[in-house]
Amino acid sequence: MEQNSAGVDGLVRQRLRALRLAQGLSLGDLAARAHLSPSTLSRIENGQRRLALDQLVVLARALDTGLDELVEAQAEEVVSNATIEHGVEALRWRIRHTPDTVILRRRVTGPPPAPERMRAHPGHEWLVVLSGTLTLLLGERRHRVTENQCAEFDTMLPHAFGAEGGPADVLLIVDPQARRGHEHDGQE
């Protein structure tokens, strides 16, 4: 008897198959890891066999994933809009799975500030230059980051950045600690 593949049951079956294929495993490979027959695994994936909890646990282990990752329903919203900050100079997106980490798009127009204005704070930042050229000051060093280049650094090192030769559009990923460090200076 074929089971209804709607809802969580269908989602789990899709994820099992997708994970198996993504890891380059045949039905036989995964069946051997899970101590099932290939035909049983095939019927589980196709909804022709009841999906038992004990089998699900074994399959999750065989695929090196957690049971919660197999059964968790995806949030309805897939596409989200940016929050506009500081006029059109900055856009911010939240990452749903780690809401304290943010993605920022900033248009940098001025040169880097004087070295005595560089800031240091706990955290980590990653950035990519979308257009233009960015001058990144890290401690005593000066880095030139051009279009499609990225930089990643520990924010405990005094740092600042500015545009070189015209505006630069930059995409930043800021972890929670670095984000708190920028909240004090209005640069988030």
Tab-separated table of C-alpha atoms in Angstrom, residues 20 27 36 52 62 90 94 103 113 116 120 145 147 152 162 170 180:
chain	number	residue	atom	x	y	z
A	20	ARG	CA	22.089	9.714	-0.340
A	27	LEU	CA	20.826	2.307	-2.761
A	36	LEU	CA	18.640	-2.813	5.361
A	52	ALA	CA	9.407	3.517	11.003
A	62	ALA	CA	24.190	6.092	8.149
A	90	ALA	CA	23.657	50.255	4.029
A	94	ARG	CA	19.420	38.466	8.806
A	103	ILE	CA	24.899	40.325	6.214
A	113	PRO	CA	39.579	57.335	8.831
A	116	GLU	CA	43.775	56.802	15.689
A	120	ALA	CA	39.084	46.901	17.902
A	145	VAL	CA	40.768	44.963	-1.826
A	147	GLU	CA	36.188	43.990	-7.018
A	152	GLU	CA	38.489	37.975	6.513
A	162	GLY	CA	37.321	53.391	3.185
A	170	VAL	CA	30.884	45.981	0.002
A	180	ARG	CA	27.927	44.236	19.141
